[in-house]
PDB file of C-alpha atoms in Angstrom:
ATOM      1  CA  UNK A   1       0.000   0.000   0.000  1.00 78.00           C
ATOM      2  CA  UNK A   2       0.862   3.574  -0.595  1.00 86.00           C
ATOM      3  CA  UNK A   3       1.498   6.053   2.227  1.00 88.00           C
ATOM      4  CA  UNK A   4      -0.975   9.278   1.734  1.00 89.00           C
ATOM      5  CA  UNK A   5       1.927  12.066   2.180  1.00 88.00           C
ATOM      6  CA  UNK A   6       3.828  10.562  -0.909  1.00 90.00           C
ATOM      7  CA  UNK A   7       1.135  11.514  -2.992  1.00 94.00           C
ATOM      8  CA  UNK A   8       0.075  14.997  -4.212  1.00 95.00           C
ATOM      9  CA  UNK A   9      -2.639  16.953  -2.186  1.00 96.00           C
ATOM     10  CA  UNK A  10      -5.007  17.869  -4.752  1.00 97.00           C
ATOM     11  CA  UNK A  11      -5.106  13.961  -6.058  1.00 97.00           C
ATOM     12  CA  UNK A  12      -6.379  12.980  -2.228  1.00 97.00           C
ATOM     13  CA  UNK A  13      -8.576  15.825  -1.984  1.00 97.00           C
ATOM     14  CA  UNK A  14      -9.875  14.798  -5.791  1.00 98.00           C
ATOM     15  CA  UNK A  15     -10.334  11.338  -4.205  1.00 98.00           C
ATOM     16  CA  UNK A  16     -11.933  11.795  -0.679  1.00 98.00           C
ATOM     17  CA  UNK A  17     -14.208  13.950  -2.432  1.00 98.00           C
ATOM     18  CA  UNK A  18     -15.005  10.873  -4.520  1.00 98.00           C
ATOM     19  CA  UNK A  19     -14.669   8.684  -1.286  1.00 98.00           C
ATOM     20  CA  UNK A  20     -17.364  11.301  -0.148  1.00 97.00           C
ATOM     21  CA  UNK A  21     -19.946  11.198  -2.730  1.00 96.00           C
ATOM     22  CA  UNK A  22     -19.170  14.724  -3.070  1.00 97.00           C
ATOM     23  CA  UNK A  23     -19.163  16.158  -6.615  1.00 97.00           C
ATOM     24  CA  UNK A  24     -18.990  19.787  -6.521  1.00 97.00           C
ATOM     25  CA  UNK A  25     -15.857  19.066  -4.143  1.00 98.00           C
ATOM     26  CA  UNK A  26     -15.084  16.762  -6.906  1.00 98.00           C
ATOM     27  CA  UNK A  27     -15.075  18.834  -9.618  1.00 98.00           C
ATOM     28  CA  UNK A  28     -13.380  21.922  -7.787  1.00 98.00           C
ATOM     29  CA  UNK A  29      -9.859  20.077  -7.803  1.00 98.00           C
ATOM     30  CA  UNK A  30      -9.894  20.466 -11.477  1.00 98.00           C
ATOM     31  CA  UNK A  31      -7.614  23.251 -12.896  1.00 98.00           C
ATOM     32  CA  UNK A  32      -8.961  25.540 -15.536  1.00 97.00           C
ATOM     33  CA  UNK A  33      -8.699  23.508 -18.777  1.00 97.00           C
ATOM     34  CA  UNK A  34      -8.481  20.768 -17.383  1.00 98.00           C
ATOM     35  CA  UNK A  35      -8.687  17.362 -19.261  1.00 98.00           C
ATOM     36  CA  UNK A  36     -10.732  14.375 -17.697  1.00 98.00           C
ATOM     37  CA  UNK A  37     -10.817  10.990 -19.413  1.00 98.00           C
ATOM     38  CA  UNK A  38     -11.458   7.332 -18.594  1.00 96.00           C
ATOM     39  CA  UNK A  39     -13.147   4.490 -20.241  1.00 96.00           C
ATOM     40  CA  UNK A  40     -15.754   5.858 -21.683  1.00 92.00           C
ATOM     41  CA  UNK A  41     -15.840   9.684 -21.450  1.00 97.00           C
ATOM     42  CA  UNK A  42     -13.732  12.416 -22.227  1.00 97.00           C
ATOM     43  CA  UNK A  43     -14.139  16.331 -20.913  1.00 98.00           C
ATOM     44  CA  UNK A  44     -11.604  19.556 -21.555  1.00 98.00           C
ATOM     45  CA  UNK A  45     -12.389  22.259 -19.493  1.00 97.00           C
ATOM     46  CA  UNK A  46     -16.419  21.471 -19.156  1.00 98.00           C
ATOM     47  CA  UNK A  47     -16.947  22.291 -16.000  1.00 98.00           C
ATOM     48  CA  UNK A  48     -20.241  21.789 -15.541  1.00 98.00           C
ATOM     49  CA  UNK A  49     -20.376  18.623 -17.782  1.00 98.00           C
ATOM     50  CA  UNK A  50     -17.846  16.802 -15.105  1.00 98.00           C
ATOM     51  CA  UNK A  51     -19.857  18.110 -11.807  1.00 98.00           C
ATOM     52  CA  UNK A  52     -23.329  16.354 -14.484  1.00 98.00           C
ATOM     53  CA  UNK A  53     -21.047  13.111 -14.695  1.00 97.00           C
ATOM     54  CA  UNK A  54     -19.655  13.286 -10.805  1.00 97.00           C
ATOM     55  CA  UNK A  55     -23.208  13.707  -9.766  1.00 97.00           C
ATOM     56  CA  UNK A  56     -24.565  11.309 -11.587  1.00 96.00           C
ATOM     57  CA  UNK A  57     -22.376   8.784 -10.383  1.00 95.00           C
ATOM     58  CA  UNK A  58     -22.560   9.840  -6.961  1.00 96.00           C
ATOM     59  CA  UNK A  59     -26.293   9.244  -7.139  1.00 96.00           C
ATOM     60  CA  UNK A  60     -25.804   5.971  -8.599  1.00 95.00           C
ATOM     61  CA  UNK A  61     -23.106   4.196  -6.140  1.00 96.00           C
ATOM     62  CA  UNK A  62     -22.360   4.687  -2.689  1.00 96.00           C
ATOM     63  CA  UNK A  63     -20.655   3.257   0.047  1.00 96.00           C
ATOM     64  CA  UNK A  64     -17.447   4.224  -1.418  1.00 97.00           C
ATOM     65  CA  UNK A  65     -13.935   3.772  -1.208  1.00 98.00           C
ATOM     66  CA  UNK A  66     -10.869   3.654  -1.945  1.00 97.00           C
ATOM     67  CA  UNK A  67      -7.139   2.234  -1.177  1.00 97.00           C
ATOM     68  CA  UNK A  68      -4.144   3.724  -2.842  1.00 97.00           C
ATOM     69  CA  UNK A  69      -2.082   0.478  -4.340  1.00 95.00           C
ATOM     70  CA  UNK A  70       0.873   2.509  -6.382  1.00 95.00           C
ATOM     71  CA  UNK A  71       2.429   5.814  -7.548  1.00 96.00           C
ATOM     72  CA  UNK A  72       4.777   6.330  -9.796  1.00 97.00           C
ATOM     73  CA  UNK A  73       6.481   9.383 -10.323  1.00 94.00           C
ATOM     74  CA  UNK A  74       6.365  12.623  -8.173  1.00 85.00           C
ATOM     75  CA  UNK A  75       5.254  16.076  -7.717  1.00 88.00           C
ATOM     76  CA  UNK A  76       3.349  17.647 -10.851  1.00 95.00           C
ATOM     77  CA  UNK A  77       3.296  14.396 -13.111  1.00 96.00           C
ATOM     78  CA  UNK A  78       2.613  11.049 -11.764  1.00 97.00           C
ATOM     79  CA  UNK A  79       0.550   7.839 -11.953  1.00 97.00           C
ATOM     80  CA  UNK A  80      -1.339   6.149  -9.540  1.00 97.00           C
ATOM     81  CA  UNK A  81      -3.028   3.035  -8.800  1.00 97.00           C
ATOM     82  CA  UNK A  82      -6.039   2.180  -6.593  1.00 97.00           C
ATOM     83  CA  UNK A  83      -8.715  -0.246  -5.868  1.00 97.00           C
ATOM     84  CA  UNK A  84     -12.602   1.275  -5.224  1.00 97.00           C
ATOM     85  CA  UNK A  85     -15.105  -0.775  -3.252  1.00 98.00           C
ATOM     86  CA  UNK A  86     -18.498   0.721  -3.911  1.00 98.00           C
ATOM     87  CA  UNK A  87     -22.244  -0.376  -3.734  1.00 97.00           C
ATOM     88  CA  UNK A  88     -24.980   0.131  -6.122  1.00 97.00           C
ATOM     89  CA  UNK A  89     -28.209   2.700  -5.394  1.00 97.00           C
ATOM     90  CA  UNK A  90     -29.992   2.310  -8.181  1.00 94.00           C
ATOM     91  CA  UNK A  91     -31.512   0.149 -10.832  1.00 92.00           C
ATOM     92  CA  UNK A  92     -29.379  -3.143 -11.991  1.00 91.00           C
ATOM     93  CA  UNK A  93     -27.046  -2.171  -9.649  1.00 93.00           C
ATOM     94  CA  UNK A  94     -28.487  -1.807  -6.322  1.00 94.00           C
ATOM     95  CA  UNK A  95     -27.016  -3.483  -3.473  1.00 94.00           C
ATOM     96  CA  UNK A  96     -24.413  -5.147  -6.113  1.00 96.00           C
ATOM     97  CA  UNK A  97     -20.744  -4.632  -4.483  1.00 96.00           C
ATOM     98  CA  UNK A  98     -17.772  -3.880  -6.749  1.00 97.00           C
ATOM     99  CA  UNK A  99     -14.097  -3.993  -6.482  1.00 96.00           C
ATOM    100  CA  UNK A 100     -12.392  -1.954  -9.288  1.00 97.00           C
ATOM    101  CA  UNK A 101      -8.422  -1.515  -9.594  1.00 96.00           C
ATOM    102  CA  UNK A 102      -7.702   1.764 -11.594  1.00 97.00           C
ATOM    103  CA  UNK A 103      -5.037   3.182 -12.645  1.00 98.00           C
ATOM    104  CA  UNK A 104      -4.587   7.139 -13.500  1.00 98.00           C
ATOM    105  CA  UNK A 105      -1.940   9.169 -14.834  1.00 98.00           C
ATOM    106  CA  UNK A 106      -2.346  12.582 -13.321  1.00 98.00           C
ATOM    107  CA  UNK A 107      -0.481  16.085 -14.366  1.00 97.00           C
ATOM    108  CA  UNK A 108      -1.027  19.157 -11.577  1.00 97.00           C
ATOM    109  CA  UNK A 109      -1.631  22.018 -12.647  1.00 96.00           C
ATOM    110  CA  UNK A 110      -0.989  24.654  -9.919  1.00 92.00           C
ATOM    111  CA  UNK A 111      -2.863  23.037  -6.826  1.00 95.00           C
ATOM    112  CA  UNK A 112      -5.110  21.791  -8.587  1.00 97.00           C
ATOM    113  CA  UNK A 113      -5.504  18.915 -11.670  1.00 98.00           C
ATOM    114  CA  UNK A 114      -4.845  19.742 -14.843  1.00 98.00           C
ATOM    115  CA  UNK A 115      -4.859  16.085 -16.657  1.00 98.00           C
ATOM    116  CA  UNK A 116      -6.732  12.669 -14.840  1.00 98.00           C
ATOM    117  CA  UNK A 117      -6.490  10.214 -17.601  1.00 98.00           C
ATOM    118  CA  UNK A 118      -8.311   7.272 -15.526  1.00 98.00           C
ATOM    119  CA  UNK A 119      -8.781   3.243 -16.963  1.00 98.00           C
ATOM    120  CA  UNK A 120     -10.148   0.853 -15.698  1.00 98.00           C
ATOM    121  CA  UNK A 121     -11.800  -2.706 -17.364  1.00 97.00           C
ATOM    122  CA  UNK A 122     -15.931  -1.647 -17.722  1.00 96.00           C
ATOM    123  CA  UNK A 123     -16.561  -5.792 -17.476  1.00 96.00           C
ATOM    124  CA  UNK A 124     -16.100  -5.637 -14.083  1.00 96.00           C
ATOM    125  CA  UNK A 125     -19.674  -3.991 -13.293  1.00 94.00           C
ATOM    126  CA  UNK A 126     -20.903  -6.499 -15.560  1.00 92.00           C
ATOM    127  CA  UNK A 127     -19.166  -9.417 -13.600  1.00 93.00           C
ATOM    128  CA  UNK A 128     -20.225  -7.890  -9.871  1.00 94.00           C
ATOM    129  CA  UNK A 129     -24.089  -8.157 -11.054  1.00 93.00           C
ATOM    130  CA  UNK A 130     -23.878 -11.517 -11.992  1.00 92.00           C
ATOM    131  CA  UNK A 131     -21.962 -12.392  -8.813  1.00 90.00           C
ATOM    132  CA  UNK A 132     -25.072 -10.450  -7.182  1.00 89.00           C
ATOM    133  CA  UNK A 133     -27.742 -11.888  -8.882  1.00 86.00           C
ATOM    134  CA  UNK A 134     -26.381 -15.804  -8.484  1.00 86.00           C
ATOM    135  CA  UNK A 135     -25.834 -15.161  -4.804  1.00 80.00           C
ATOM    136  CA  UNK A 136     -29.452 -13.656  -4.551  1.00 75.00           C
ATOM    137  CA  UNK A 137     -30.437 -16.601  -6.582  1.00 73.00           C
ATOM    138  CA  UNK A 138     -28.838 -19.367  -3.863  1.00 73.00           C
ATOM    139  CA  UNK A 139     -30.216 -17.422  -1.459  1.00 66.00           C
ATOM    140  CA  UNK A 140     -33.861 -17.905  -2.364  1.00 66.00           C
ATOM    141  CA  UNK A 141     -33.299 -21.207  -3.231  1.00 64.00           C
ATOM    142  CA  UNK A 142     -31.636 -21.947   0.167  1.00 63.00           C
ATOM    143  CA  UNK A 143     -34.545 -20.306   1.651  1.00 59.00           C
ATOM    144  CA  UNK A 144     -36.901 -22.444  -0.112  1.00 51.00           C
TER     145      UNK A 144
ATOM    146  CA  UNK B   1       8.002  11.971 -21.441  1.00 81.00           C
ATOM    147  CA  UNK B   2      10.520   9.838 -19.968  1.00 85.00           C
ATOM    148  CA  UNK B   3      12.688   7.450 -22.074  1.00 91.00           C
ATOM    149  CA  UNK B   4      10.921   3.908 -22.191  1.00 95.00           C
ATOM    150  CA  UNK B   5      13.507   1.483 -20.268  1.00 95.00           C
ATOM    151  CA  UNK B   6      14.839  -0.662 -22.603  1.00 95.00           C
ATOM    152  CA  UNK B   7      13.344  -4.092 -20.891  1.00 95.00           C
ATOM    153  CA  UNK B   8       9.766  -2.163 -21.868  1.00 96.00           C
ATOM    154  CA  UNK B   9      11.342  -1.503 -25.235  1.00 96.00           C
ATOM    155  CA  UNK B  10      12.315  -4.826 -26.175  1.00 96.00           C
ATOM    156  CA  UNK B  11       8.779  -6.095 -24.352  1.00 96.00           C
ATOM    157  CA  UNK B  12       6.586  -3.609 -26.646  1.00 97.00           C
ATOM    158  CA  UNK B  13       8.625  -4.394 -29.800  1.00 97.00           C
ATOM    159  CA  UNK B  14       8.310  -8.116 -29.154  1.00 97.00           C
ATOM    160  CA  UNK B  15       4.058  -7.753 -28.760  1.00 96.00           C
ATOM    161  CA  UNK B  16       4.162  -5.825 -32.211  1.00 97.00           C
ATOM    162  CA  UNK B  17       6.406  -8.261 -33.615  1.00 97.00           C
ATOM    163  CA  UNK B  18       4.411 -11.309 -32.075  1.00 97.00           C
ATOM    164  CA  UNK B  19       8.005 -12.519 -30.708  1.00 97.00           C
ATOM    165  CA  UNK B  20       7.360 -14.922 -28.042  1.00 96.00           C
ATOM    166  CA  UNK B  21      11.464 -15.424 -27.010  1.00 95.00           C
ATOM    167  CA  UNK B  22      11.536 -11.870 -27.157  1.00 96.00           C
ATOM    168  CA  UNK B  23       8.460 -11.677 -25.418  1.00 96.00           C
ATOM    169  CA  UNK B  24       9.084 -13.517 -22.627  1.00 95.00           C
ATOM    170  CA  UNK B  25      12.910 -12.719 -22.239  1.00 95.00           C
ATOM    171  CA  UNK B  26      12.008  -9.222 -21.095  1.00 96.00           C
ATOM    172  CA  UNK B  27      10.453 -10.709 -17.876  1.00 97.00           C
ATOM    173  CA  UNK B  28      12.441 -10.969 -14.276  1.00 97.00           C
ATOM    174  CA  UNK B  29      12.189 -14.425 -12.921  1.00 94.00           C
ATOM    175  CA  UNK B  30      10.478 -14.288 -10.515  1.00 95.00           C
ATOM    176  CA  UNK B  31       7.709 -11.510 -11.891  1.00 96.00           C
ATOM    177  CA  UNK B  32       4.356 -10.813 -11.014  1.00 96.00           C
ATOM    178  CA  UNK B  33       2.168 -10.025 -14.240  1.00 95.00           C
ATOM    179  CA  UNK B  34      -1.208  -8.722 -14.310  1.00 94.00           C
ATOM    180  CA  UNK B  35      -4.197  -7.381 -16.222  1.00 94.00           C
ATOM    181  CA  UNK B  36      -8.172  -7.873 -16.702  1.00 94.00           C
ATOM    182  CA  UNK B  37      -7.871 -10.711 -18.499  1.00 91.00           C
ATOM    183  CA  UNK B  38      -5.448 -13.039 -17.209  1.00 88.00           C
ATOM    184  CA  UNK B  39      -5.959 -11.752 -13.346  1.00 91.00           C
ATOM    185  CA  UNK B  40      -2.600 -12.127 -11.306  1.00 93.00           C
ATOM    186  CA  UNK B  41       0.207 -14.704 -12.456  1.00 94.00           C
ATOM    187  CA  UNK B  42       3.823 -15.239 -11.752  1.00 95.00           C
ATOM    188  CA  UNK B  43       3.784 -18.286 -13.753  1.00 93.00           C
ATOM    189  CA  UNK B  44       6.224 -18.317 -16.777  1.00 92.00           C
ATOM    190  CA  UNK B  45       3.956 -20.595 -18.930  1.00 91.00           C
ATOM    191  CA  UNK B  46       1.313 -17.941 -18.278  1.00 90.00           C
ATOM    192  CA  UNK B  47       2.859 -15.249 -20.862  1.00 91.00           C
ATOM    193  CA  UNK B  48       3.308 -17.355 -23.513  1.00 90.00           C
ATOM    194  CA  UNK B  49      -0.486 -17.349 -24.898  1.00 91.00           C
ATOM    195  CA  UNK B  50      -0.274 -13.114 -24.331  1.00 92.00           C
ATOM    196  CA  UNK B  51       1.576 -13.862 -28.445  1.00 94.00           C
ATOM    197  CA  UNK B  52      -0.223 -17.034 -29.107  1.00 94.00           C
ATOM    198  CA  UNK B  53      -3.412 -15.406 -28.585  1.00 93.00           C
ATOM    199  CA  UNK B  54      -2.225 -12.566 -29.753  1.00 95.00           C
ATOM    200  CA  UNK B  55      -0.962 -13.598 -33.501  1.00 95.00           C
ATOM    201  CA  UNK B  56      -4.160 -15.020 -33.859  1.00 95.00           C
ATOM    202  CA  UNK B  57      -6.444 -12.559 -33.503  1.00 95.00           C
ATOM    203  CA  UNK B  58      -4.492  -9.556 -35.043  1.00 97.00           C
ATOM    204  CA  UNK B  59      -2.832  -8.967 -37.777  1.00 96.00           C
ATOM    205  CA  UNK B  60      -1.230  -6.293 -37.400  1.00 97.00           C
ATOM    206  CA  UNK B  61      -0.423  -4.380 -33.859  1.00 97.00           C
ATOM    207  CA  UNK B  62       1.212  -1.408 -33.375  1.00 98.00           C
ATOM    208  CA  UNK B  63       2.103   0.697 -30.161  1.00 98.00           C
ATOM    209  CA  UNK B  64       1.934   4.506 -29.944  1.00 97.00           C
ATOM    210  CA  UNK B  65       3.197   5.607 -26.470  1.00 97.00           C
ATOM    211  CA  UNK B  66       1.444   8.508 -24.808  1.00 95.00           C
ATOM    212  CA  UNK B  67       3.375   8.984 -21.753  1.00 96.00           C
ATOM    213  CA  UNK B  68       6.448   7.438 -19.508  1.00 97.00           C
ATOM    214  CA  UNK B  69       7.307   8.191 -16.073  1.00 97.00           C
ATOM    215  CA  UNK B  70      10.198   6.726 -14.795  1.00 96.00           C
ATOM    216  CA  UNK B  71      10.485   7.119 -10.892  1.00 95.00           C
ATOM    217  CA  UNK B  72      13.774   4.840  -9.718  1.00 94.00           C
ATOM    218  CA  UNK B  73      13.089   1.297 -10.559  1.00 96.00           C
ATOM    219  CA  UNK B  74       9.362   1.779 -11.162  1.00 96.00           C
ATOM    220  CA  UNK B  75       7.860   3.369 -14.513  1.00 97.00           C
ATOM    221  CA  UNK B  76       4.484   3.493 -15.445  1.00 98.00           C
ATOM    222  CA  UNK B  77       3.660   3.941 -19.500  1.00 98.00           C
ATOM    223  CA  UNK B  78       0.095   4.767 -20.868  1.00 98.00           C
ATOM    224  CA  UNK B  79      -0.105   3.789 -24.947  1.00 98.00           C
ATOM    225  CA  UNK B  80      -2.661   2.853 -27.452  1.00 98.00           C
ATOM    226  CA  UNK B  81      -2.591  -0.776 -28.775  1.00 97.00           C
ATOM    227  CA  UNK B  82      -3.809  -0.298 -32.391  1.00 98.00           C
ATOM    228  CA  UNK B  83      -4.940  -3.701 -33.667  1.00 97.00           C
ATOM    229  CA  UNK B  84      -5.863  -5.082 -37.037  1.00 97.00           C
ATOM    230  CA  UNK B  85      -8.242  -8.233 -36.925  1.00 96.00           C
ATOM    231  CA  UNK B  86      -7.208 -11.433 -38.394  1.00 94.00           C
ATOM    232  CA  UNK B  87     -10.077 -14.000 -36.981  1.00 94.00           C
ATOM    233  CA  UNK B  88     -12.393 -14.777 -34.324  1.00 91.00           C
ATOM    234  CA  UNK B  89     -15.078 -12.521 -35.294  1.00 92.00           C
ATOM    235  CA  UNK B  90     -12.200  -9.375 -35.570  1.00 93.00           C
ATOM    236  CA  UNK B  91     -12.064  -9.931 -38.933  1.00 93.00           C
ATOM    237  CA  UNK B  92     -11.308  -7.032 -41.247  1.00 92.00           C
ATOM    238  CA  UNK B  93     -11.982  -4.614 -37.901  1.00 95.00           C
ATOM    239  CA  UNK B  94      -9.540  -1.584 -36.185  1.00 96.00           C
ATOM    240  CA  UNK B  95      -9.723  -1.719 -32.816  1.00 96.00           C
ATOM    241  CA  UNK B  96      -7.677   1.063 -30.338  1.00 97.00           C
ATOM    242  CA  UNK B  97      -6.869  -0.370 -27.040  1.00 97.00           C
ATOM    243  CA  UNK B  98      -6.275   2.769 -24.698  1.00 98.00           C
ATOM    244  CA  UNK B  99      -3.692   0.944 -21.814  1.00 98.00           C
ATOM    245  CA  UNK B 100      -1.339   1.786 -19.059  1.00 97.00           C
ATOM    246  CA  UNK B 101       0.582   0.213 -16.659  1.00 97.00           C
ATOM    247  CA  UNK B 102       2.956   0.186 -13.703  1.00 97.00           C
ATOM    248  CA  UNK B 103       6.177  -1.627 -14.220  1.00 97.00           C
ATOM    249  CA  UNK B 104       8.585  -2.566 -11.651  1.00 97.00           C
ATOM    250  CA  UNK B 105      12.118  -3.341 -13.250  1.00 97.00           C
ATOM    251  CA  UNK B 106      14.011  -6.015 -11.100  1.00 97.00           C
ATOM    252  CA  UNK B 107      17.987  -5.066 -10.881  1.00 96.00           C
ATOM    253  CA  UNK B 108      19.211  -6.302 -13.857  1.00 95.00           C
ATOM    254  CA  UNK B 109      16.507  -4.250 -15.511  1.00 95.00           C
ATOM    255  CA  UNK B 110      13.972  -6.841 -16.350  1.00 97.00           C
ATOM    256  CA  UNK B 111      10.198  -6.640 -15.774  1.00 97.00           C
ATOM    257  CA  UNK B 112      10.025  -7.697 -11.925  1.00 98.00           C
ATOM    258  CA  UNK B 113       6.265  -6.017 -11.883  1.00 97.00           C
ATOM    259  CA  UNK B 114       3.384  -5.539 -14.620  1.00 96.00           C
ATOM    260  CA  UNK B 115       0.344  -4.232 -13.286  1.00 96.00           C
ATOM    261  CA  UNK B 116      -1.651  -3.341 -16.780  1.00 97.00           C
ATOM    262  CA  UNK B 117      -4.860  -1.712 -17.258  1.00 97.00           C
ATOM    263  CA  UNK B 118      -7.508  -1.622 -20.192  1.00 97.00           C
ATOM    264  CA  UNK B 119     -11.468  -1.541 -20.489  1.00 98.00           C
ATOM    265  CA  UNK B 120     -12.012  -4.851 -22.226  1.00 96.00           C
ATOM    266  CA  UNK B 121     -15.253  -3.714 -23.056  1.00 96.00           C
ATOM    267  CA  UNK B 122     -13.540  -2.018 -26.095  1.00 96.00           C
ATOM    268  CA  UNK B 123     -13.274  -5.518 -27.566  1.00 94.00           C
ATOM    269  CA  UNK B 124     -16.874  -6.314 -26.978  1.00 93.00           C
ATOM    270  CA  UNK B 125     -17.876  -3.449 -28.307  1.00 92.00           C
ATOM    271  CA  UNK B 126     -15.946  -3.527 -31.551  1.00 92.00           C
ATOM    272  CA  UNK B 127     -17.143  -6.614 -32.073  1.00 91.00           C
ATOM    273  CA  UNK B 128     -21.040  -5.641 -31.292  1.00 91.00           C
ATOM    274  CA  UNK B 129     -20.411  -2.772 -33.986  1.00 84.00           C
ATOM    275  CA  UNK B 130     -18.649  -4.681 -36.767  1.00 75.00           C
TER     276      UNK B 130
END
């Protein structure tokens, strides 16, 4: 595990503002023209587009958090890898836990983040509701 | 953007060159490997299929590196795998791969550590769409 002082203040406030379901906090660690990608989204400088997406995703999982696994590099340009346990609020995905390693590769900008370029593998939601639904499934039938 | 350690080099030019000595012969013994697909390994036997599989499905891949940090004996690289399908239902399709991943490079500069991330999701939706 990775000590929190060896990594950059505005990437743990960027996180325990994730950790917190918080996404105006969130979005306020991003530096003016800032660039946020992952898997299947991409915003430059939208402010209000990443506080839509941070809000929407706080609404939809909670429970959240998060353990810092690596960094690599220091001070204004680094990567970093962590592992998010979350739960599910809504829809398919209530009450389904997931586990999800990412990795980013962050660039500061000032104090706050200029470049989060975030990946992680998508098939893992898909692999956490299955794991939900068969042990939902064994549970009824145990019950039967 | 750092310069890519050599052990990387030769590991990246052996993927695009579906060179499973190569391959292989840029990983520390013992190594840790892993990714979404093939979970955690440190077993030797493990990385040959990462060509196998590899030659089979593509038919042409090709790196472009986005960024390198190299921080001691630990790097991390973030590149786009940009694949040409050969078979199994890639066929005729382009498929980019965003990736990244955190290296650890044992002391005679092999790959001690690969800890690689990539939405495999891109594959099943490339093959949804073509």
């Amino acid at each position: 595990m990775i000590e929190r002082r060896s990594v950059p203040e505005p990437v743990l406030r960027y996180l325990d503002a994730w950790r917190k379901g918080d996404p105006l906090a969130r979005a306020a660690q991003l530096a003016d023209g800032f660039v946020f990608s992952g898997p299947l989204v991409r915003i430059e400088g939208d402010l209000p587009g990443a506080q839509s997406l941070f809000a929407r995703e706080s609404a939809r999982w909670g429970d959240r958090d998060y353990a810092l696994t690596h960094r690599v590099g220091s001070g204004d340009h680094l990567a970093i890898g962590y592992r998010c346990t979350m739960t599910g609020l809504e829809g398919e995905d209530a009450g389904v836990a997931v586990q999800l390693p990412v990795t980013a590769f962050v660039r500061i900008d000032g104090n706050r983040i200029g470049a989060w370029r975030e990946l992680f593998d998508t098939a893992v939601f898909a692999r956490a509701r299955k794991a939900a639904a068969a042990g939902r499934g064994s549970m009824q039938k145990g019950s039967a | 953007m750092n310069v890519l350690p050599p052990a990387l080099k030769q590991m990246i030019q052996a993927l695009c060159e579906f060179d499973e000595a190569a391959y292989m012969a840029a990983f520390a013994d013992p190594f840790v490997c892993s990714d979404p697909v093939g979970g955690v390994s440190s077993d030797r036997e493990a990385l040959r299929p990462h060509i196998s599989v590899s030659r089979a499905n593509w038919q042409s891949f090709e790196v472009e590196m986005t960024d390198v940090i190299v921080d001691g004996n630990f790097c991390a690289i973030e590149y786009t795998c940009c694949l040409q399908g050969r078979a199994n239902g890639f066929e005729g399709l382009e498929v980019r791969l965003d990736c990244n991943a955190i290296v650890e490079l044992s002391s005679d500069g092999r790959i001690a550590l690969w800890h690689e991330q990539y939405d495999t999701g891109v594959f099943r939706r490339a093959l949804a769409k073509g």
